Coordinates of C-alpha atoms in Angstrom, one line a residue:
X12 CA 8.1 -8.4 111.8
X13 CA 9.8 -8.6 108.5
X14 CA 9.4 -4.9 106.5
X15 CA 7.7 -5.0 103.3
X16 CA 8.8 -3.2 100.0
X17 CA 5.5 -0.2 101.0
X18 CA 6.8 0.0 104.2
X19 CA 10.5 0.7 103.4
X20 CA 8.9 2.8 100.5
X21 CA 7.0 4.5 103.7
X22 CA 9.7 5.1 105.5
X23 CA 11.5 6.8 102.4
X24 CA 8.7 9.3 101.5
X25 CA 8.4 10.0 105.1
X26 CA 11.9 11.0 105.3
X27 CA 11.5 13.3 102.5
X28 CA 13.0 11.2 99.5
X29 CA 11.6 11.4 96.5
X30 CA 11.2 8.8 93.8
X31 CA 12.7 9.6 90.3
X32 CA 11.6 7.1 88.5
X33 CA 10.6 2.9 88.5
X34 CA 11.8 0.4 86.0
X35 CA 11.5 -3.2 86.7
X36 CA 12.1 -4.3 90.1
X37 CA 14.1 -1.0 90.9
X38 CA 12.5 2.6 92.0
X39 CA 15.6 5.2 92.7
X40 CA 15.0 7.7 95.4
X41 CA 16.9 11.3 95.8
X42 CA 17.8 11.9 99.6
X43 CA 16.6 15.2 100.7
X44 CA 18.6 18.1 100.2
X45 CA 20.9 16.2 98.5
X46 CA 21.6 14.9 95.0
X47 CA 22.7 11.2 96.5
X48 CA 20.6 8.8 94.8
X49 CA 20.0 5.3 96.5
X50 CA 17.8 2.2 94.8
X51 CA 15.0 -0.2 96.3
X52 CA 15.3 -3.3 94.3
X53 CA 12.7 -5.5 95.4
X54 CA 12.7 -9.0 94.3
X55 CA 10.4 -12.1 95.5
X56 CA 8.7 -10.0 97.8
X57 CA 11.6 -9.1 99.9
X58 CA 13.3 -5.4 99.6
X59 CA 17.0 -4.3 99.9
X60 CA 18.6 -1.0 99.6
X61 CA 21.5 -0.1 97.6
X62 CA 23.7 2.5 97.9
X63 CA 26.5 3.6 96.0
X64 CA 30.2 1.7 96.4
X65 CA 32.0 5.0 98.3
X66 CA 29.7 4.8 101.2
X67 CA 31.0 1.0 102.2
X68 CA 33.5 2.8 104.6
X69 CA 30.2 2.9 106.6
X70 CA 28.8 -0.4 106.4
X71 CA 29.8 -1.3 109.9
X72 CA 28.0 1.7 111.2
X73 CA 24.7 0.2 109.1
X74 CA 25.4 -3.3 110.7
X75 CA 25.1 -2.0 114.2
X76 CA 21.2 -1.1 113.5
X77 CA 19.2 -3.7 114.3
X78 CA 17.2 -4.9 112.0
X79 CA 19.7 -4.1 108.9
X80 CA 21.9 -6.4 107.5
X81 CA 24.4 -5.9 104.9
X82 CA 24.7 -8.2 101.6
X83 CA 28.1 -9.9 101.1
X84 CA 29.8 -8.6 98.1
X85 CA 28.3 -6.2 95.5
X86 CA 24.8 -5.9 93.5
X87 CA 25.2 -5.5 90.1
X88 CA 22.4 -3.6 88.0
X89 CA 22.3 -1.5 84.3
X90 CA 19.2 0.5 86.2
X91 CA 21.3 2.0 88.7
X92 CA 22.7 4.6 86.3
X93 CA 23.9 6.7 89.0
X94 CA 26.4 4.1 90.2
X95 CA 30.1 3.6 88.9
X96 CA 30.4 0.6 86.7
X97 CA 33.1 -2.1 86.8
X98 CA 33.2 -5.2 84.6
X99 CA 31.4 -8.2 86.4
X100 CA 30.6 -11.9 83.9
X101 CA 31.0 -9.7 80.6
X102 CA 32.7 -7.9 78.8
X103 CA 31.0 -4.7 79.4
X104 CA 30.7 -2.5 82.3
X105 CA 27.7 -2.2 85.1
X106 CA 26.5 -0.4 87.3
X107 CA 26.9 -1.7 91.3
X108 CA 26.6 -0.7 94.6
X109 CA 26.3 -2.2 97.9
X110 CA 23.1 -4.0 99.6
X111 CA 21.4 -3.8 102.7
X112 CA 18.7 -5.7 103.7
X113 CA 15.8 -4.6 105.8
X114 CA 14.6 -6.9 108.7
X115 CA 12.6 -4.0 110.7
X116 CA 10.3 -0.9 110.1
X117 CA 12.1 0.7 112.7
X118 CA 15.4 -0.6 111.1
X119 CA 14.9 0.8 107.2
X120 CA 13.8 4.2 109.4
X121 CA 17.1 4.2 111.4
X122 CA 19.1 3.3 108.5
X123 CA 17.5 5.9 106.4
X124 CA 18.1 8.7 109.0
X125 CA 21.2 7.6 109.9
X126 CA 22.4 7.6 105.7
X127 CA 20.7 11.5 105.6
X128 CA 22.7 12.4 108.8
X129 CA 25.9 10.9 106.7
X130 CA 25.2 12.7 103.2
X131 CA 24.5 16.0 104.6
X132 CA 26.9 15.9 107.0

């Protein structure tokens, strides 16, 4: 079973994120206890979460869950405000981050513990 955008968004309120704020196709999340921000960017029905460029040094540790997949190369968004920019088909900076897509309930909840675990050491 493929999970929706409510049941990642499920799985990130029940792991005590909280939701700043919603523009577009994007809603950014706080992890708990931490000021790490990550985005849900939901497009055509299907849901990915990005998170910010440093934490790629981890991406193989993400693969190995099933049910998450990562994106190849980098997604590219002004709304993610918290993210470093980099120039990318203009000439002016935006923000990015790296992609993962959800395949699993049990997945995006593995992935999301498993990123908490990483952030607060």
């Amino acid at each position: 079973m493929s999970a929706s955008p409510e049941q990642i968004n499920e799985q990130l309120i029940a792991s005590e994120c909280r939701s700043n704020f919603k523009i577009k196709n994007i809603t950014e999340y706080m992890l708990p206890k931490s000021k790490e921000a990550i985005y849900l960017h939901i497009e055509g029905g299907q849901a990915k979460l990005v998170l910010r460029p440093a934490l790629e040094v981890f991406s193989d540790d993400f693969n190995k869950i099933e049910g998450v997949s990562r994106i190849a190369g980098f997604f590219h968004s002004s709304e993610m405000t918290r993210f470093p920019t980099r120039i990318f088909k203009s000439t002016n900076p935006i923000h990015y981050g790296i992609g993962f897509k959800m395949t699993s309930v049990e997945g995006a909840k593995d992935f999301i513990t498993s990123l908490i675990k990483i952030i607060n050491g």
